[in-house]
Amino acid sequence: MPDLDWRRLPDGAERRVFAAPSGPLAHIAMGPADGQRVVLIPGATGSKEDFVLMLPLLADAGYRVESFDLAGQYESSEAGPWRLDPPRERYDERLFLDDVLAVLDAGSGGAHVLGYSFAGTIAQLALVARPDRFASLALLSCPPEVGQAFRTVKRIGPLSTLTNARQGSALMRWGIRNNLNRVPPGRIAFVRERFALTRRESVDDIIGLMMATPDVRADVAAAGVPKLVAVGEHDLWPLERHEAFAREIGADVAVYATGHSPCETAPHQLVRDLLALYARA
């Protein structure tokens, strides 16, 4: 893939602000207004721009594709637990779940939902809570573990039991800021600018949530929608863990010759597999 300016949205993409329970969420949409909805949810330290290469492909296929920054992340930094009624202190699981459900409730019928990394866990919780709002579920590089999800991460997994959420967050932020994944200059420039707006406490709280990932595998498996686990063969977690997780929830598996971010590095192949998933729905 060529390097590009990740701040620039594709022609035809629309920006707006969505009024979620936790506050204003930066939101984008593209494609025919009457098309079936595709909702792409970014993960921790991510943003809606992670899907800019996928937006026109899905829109050209006739779908109304949407994405938004999670509360506390990038341009949704003004959304947070202090805005809830009543206010709370932490970016907890319920905050993210209620925001996702509000986005899904803003449209009619079932949507094709993709949860990326941490957001894959929230998407599963949303499916269990409101299966009527789902036409399909795709989990992109989603943690395949329950409980302490970092314990089987390659190389550093054993160290995760010795760190708390704030220390784990600091380690992750350090690795991304210092470009340990060796992404192109345009990408790392955008990532560093995004960090300047993302609230540190939101990242800390998300890492804490990932250290206590809920077990909803049986309920997700029982949900009557097509499911896909999409992952790079060089993901943070071993491929065999993703494959086992997919079997447990009754999902198909798609594997790409890339790392944790196929939405950035294999968007055409990922969209191909998503369209096949949607066809089965």
Short mmCIF file of C-alpha atoms in Angstrom, two decimals:
data_model
loop_
_atom_site.label_atom_id
_atom_site.label_comp_id
_atom_site.label_asym_id
_atom_site.label_seq_id
_atom_site.Cartn_x
_atom_site.Cartn_y
_atom_site.Cartn_z
CA MET A 1 0.00 0.00 0.00
CA PRO A 2 1.28 3.51 -0.76
CA ASP A 3 1.85 6.07 1.96
CA LEU A 4 -0.94 8.63 2.26
CA ASP A 5 -2.38 11.48 4.30
CA TRP A 6 -4.62 9.65 6.78
CA ARG A 7 -6.37 12.88 7.79
CA ARG A 8 -8.00 13.17 4.39
CA LEU A 9 -11.31 11.39 3.98
CA PRO A 10 -12.41 9.96 0.62
CA ASP A 11 -14.49 12.19 -1.64
CA GLY A 12 -18.14 11.82 -0.69
CA ALA A 13 -17.51 11.01 2.98
CA GLU A 14 -19.65 13.05 5.37
CA ARG A 15 -18.56 14.32 8.77
CA ARG A 16 -20.93 14.90 11.67
CA VAL A 17 -21.12 14.69 15.44
CA PHE A 18 -23.22 11.96 17.01
CA ALA A 19 -24.83 12.70 20.38
CA ALA A 20 -24.04 9.53 22.35
CA PRO A 21 -24.78 8.88 26.04
CA SER A 22 -21.15 9.68 26.90
CA GLY A 23 -21.09 12.87 24.84
CA PRO A 24 -20.24 14.01 21.30
CA LEU A 25 -18.66 11.36 19.10
CA ALA A 26 -16.88 12.29 15.87
CA HIS A 27 -18.69 10.33 13.15
CA ILE A 28 -18.27 9.79 9.41
CA ALA A 29 -20.53 8.15 6.82
CA MET A 30 -20.29 7.34 3.13
CA GLY A 31 -22.48 5.63 0.56
CA PRO A 32 -26.15 5.75 -0.43
CA ALA A 33 -28.43 7.03 2.32
CA ASP A 34 -30.83 4.13 1.74
CA GLY A 35 -28.11 1.47 1.67
CA GLN A 36 -27.88 -1.18 4.37
CA ARG A 37 -25.68 0.05 7.20
CA VAL A 38 -22.14 -1.12 7.83
CA VAL A 39 -20.75 0.12 11.17
CA LEU A 40 -16.97 -0.06 11.63
CA ILE A 41 -15.81 0.46 15.23
CA PRO A 42 -12.12 1.29 15.90
CA GLY A 43 -10.18 0.07 18.91
CA ALA A 44 -8.01 1.57 21.63
CA THR A 45 -5.83 4.50 20.43
CA GLY A 46 -7.56 4.15 17.04
CA SER A 47 -10.07 6.25 15.15
CA LYS A 48 -12.50 6.24 12.26
CA GLU A 49 -9.62 7.09 9.90
CA ASP A 50 -8.31 3.54 10.33
CA PHE A 51 -11.01 2.55 7.79
CA VAL A 52 -10.55 5.26 5.14
CA LEU A 53 -9.26 2.76 2.58
CA MET A 54 -12.33 0.57 3.10
CA LEU A 55 -15.00 3.28 2.98
CA PRO A 56 -15.17 3.79 -0.80
CA LEU A 57 -15.02 0.05 -1.47
CA LEU A 58 -18.02 -0.66 0.74
CA ALA A 59 -19.88 2.42 -0.48
CA ASP A 60 -19.34 1.41 -4.10
CA ALA A 61 -20.91 -1.95 -3.23
CA GLY A 62 -24.09 -0.10 -2.22
CA TYR A 63 -23.68 0.03 1.56
CA ARG A 64 -24.05 2.99 3.89
CA VAL A 65 -20.79 2.67 5.79
CA GLU A 66 -20.20 4.52 9.07
CA SER A 67 -17.49 4.83 11.68
CA PHE A 68 -16.86 6.91 14.79
CA ASP A 69 -14.16 7.59 17.36
CA LEU A 70 -14.73 5.90 20.72
CA ALA A 71 -15.26 8.13 23.73
CA GLY A 72 -12.00 9.70 24.85
CA GLN A 73 -10.25 8.83 21.61
CA TYR A 74 -9.02 11.41 19.06
CA GLU A 75 -11.87 13.72 17.96
CA SER A 76 -14.25 12.19 20.52
CA SER A 77 -12.00 13.35 23.37
CA GLU A 78 -14.80 15.47 24.86
CA ALA A 79 -16.96 12.39 25.42
CA GLY A 80 -16.43 10.66 28.74
CA PRO A 81 -17.89 9.32 31.97
CA TRP A 82 -18.39 12.76 33.52
CA ARG A 83 -21.11 13.39 30.88
CA LEU A 84 -23.19 10.35 31.83
CA ASP A 85 -26.39 10.65 33.83
CA PRO A 86 -25.49 10.16 36.61
CA PRO A 87 -21.78 10.86 36.05
CA ARG A 88 -19.26 8.09 36.57
CA GLU A 89 -15.50 8.13 37.10
CA ARG A 90 -14.18 5.60 34.59
CA TYR A 91 -14.43 4.72 30.92
CA ASP A 92 -16.09 1.44 31.78
CA GLU A 93 -17.52 -1.37 29.68
CA ARG A 94 -21.08 -0.07 29.98
CA LEU A 95 -20.06 3.36 28.68
CA PHE A 96 -18.66 1.95 25.44
CA LEU A 97 -21.52 -0.54 25.08
CA ASP A 98 -24.23 2.08 25.52
CA ASP A 99 -22.54 4.35 22.97
CA VAL A 100 -22.39 1.53 20.40
CA LEU A 101 -26.03 0.60 21.02
CA ALA A 102 -27.04 4.25 20.59
CA VAL A 103 -25.27 4.39 17.22
CA LEU A 104 -27.00 1.17 16.12
CA ASP A 105 -30.38 2.41 17.35
CA ALA A 106 -29.98 5.55 15.24
CA GLY A 107 -30.74 3.49 12.12
CA SER A 108 -33.44 1.04 11.15
CA GLY A 109 -33.04 -2.70 10.80
CA GLY A 110 -29.94 -4.75 11.37
CA ALA A 111 -26.46 -3.46 10.56
CA HIS A 112 -23.31 -5.28 9.55
CA VAL A 113 -21.00 -4.52 12.48
CA LEU A 114 -17.21 -4.80 12.58
CA GLY A 115 -15.33 -4.43 15.86
CA TYR A 116 -11.59 -3.84 15.61
CA SER A 117 -9.33 -5.08 18.43
CA PHE A 118 -10.82 -3.96 21.79
CA ALA A 119 -13.99 -2.88 20.00
CA GLY A 120 -14.49 -6.49 18.97
CA THR A 121 -15.24 -7.30 22.60
CA ILE A 122 -17.73 -4.43 22.81
CA ALA A 123 -19.34 -5.55 19.53
CA GLN A 124 -19.85 -9.03 20.99
CA LEU A 125 -21.51 -7.56 24.07
CA ALA A 126 -23.74 -5.46 21.82
CA LEU A 127 -24.74 -8.54 19.82
CA VAL A 128 -25.70 -10.39 22.99
CA ALA A 129 -27.65 -7.37 24.29
CA ARG A 130 -29.42 -6.44 21.05
CA PRO A 131 -29.27 -9.20 18.41
CA ASP A 132 -32.07 -7.45 16.49
CA ARG A 133 -29.61 -4.70 15.57
CA PHE A 134 -27.16 -7.06 13.83
CA ALA A 135 -27.18 -8.51 10.34
CA SER A 136 -23.65 -9.91 10.78
CA LEU A 137 -20.64 -9.62 13.08
CA ALA A 138 -17.02 -9.28 11.98
CA LEU A 139 -14.21 -9.31 14.56
CA LEU A 140 -10.98 -7.79 13.25
CA SER A 141 -7.86 -8.63 15.27
CA CYS A 142 -10.12 -9.07 18.28
CA PRO A 143 -8.61 -10.41 21.52
CA PRO A 144 -9.26 -14.17 21.36
CA GLU A 145 -8.90 -14.66 25.11
CA VAL A 146 -11.18 -14.12 28.10
CA GLY A 147 -9.96 -12.77 31.41
CA GLN A 148 -6.42 -11.36 31.12
CA ALA A 149 -6.43 -11.04 27.33
CA PHE A 150 -2.75 -10.10 27.11
CA ARG A 151 -1.45 -13.31 28.67
CA THR A 152 -0.95 -15.04 25.29
CA VAL A 153 0.32 -12.04 23.33
CA LYS A 154 3.48 -13.01 21.48
CA ARG A 155 6.78 -12.46 23.32
CA ILE A 156 5.48 -10.14 26.07
CA GLY A 157 2.48 -12.20 27.19
CA PRO A 158 4.07 -13.55 30.38
CA LEU A 159 5.06 -10.02 31.43
CA SER A 160 1.44 -8.84 31.29
CA THR A 161 0.69 -10.53 34.61
CA LEU A 162 3.28 -8.29 36.27
CA THR A 163 1.87 -4.96 35.09
CA ASN A 164 -1.22 -2.94 35.94
CA ALA A 165 -3.48 -1.15 33.47
CA ARG A 166 -1.59 2.15 33.57
CA GLN A 167 1.77 0.45 33.06
CA GLY A 168 0.38 -1.64 30.20
CA SER A 169 -1.08 1.47 28.61
CA ALA A 170 2.25 3.30 28.90
CA LEU A 171 4.06 0.40 27.25
CA MET A 172 1.59 0.28 24.37
CA ARG A 173 1.70 4.03 23.83
CA TRP A 174 5.50 4.00 23.90
CA GLY A 175 5.64 1.26 21.26
CA ILE A 176 3.21 3.03 18.95
CA ARG A 177 4.78 6.47 19.35
CA ASN A 178 8.23 5.07 18.62
CA ASN A 179 6.93 3.27 15.55
CA LEU A 180 8.05 -0.21 16.54
CA ASN A 181 5.77 -1.56 13.81
CA ARG A 182 7.65 0.52 11.22
CA VAL A 183 4.62 2.07 9.55
CA PRO A 184 5.17 4.63 6.75
CA PRO A 185 5.90 8.29 7.53
CA GLY A 186 2.40 9.53 6.71
CA ARG A 187 0.85 6.98 9.03
CA ILE A 188 3.11 7.58 12.02
CA ALA A 189 2.69 11.36 11.65
CA PHE A 190 -1.09 10.93 11.86
CA VAL A 191 -0.83 8.52 14.80
CA ARG A 192 1.30 10.96 16.78
CA GLU A 193 -1.13 13.80 16.12
CA ARG A 194 -4.00 11.57 17.19
CA PHE A 195 -2.25 10.80 20.47
CA ALA A 196 -2.13 14.52 21.25
CA LEU A 197 -5.95 14.57 21.48
CA THR A 198 -6.64 11.11 22.91
CA ARG A 199 -7.20 11.15 26.67
CA ARG A 200 -4.64 9.10 28.56
CA GLU A 201 -7.23 7.94 31.10
CA SER A 202 -9.42 6.47 28.36
CA VAL A 203 -6.53 4.32 27.15
CA ASP A 204 -5.65 3.28 30.70
CA ASP A 205 -9.23 2.23 31.37
CA ILE A 206 -9.49 0.27 28.11
CA ILE A 207 -6.31 -1.65 28.91
CA GLY A 208 -7.81 -2.41 32.32
CA LEU A 209 -10.97 -3.72 30.64
CA MET A 210 -8.89 -5.92 28.36
CA MET A 211 -7.26 -7.39 31.44
CA ALA A 212 -10.73 -8.60 32.47
CA THR A 213 -12.31 -9.55 29.14
CA PRO A 214 -15.79 -11.03 29.71
CA ASP A 215 -16.65 -14.52 28.50
CA VAL A 216 -19.64 -14.28 26.14
CA ARG A 217 -18.52 -17.00 23.74
CA ALA A 218 -21.55 -19.23 24.26
CA ASP A 219 -24.01 -16.36 23.79
CA VAL A 220 -22.21 -15.12 20.67
CA ALA A 221 -22.17 -18.64 19.25
CA ALA A 222 -25.92 -18.89 19.83
CA ALA A 223 -26.65 -15.64 17.98
CA GLY A 224 -28.23 -16.35 14.63
CA VAL A 225 -26.10 -14.11 12.43
CA PRO A 226 -23.10 -14.94 10.22
CA LYS A 227 -19.80 -14.23 11.92
CA LEU A 228 -16.23 -13.70 10.72
CA VAL A 229 -12.90 -13.58 12.56
CA ALA A 230 -10.45 -11.61 10.38
CA VAL A 231 -6.81 -11.44 11.39
CA GLY A 232 -3.28 -10.96 10.13
CA GLU A 233 -0.99 -13.96 10.37
CA HIS A 234 1.48 -11.74 12.28
CA ASP A 235 -1.08 -10.43 14.77
CA LEU A 236 -0.33 -9.75 18.44
CA TRP A 237 -1.96 -13.05 19.41
CA PRO A 238 -0.93 -16.40 17.85
CA LEU A 239 -3.01 -17.46 14.88
CA GLU A 240 -3.98 -20.73 16.56
CA ARG A 241 -5.64 -18.76 19.38
CA HIS A 242 -7.74 -16.80 16.87
CA GLU A 243 -8.70 -20.03 15.09
CA ALA A 244 -9.75 -21.65 18.36
CA PHE A 245 -11.76 -18.57 19.29
CA ALA A 246 -13.52 -18.63 15.90
CA ARG A 247 -14.53 -22.26 16.43
CA GLU A 248 -15.88 -21.42 19.88
CA ILE A 249 -18.19 -18.71 18.55
CA GLY A 250 -19.11 -20.40 15.27
CA ALA A 251 -17.30 -17.94 13.00
CA ASP A 252 -15.47 -18.32 9.73
CA VAL A 253 -11.81 -17.27 9.64
CA ALA A 254 -9.98 -15.04 7.16
CA VAL A 255 -6.20 -14.69 7.46
CA TYR A 256 -4.06 -12.05 5.72
CA ALA A 257 -0.30 -11.80 5.19
CA THR A 258 -0.06 -8.81 7.50
CA GLY A 259 -0.12 -7.80 11.17
CA HIS A 260 -2.65 -6.32 13.60
CA SER A 261 -4.16 -3.83 11.13
CA PRO A 262 -5.51 -5.50 7.96
CA CYS A 263 -7.88 -2.54 7.56
CA GLU A 264 -4.79 -0.46 6.74
CA THR A 265 -2.58 -3.02 5.01
CA ALA A 266 -5.01 -5.43 3.28
CA PRO A 267 -8.21 -3.38 2.84
CA HIS A 268 -9.23 -4.91 -0.49
CA GLN A 269 -8.94 -8.48 0.73
CA LEU A 270 -10.76 -7.60 3.96
CA VAL A 271 -13.61 -5.92 2.09
CA ARG A 272 -13.82 -8.90 -0.27
CA ASP A 273 -14.37 -11.17 2.73
CA LEU A 274 -16.81 -8.77 4.37
CA LEU A 275 -18.93 -8.66 1.22
CA ALA A 276 -19.01 -12.45 1.18
CA LEU A 277 -20.12 -12.36 4.84
CA TYR A 278 -22.86 -9.86 4.02
CA ALA A 279 -24.07 -12.00 1.14
CA ARG A 280 -24.56 -14.90 3.54
CA ALA A 281 -26.73 -12.67 5.71
#
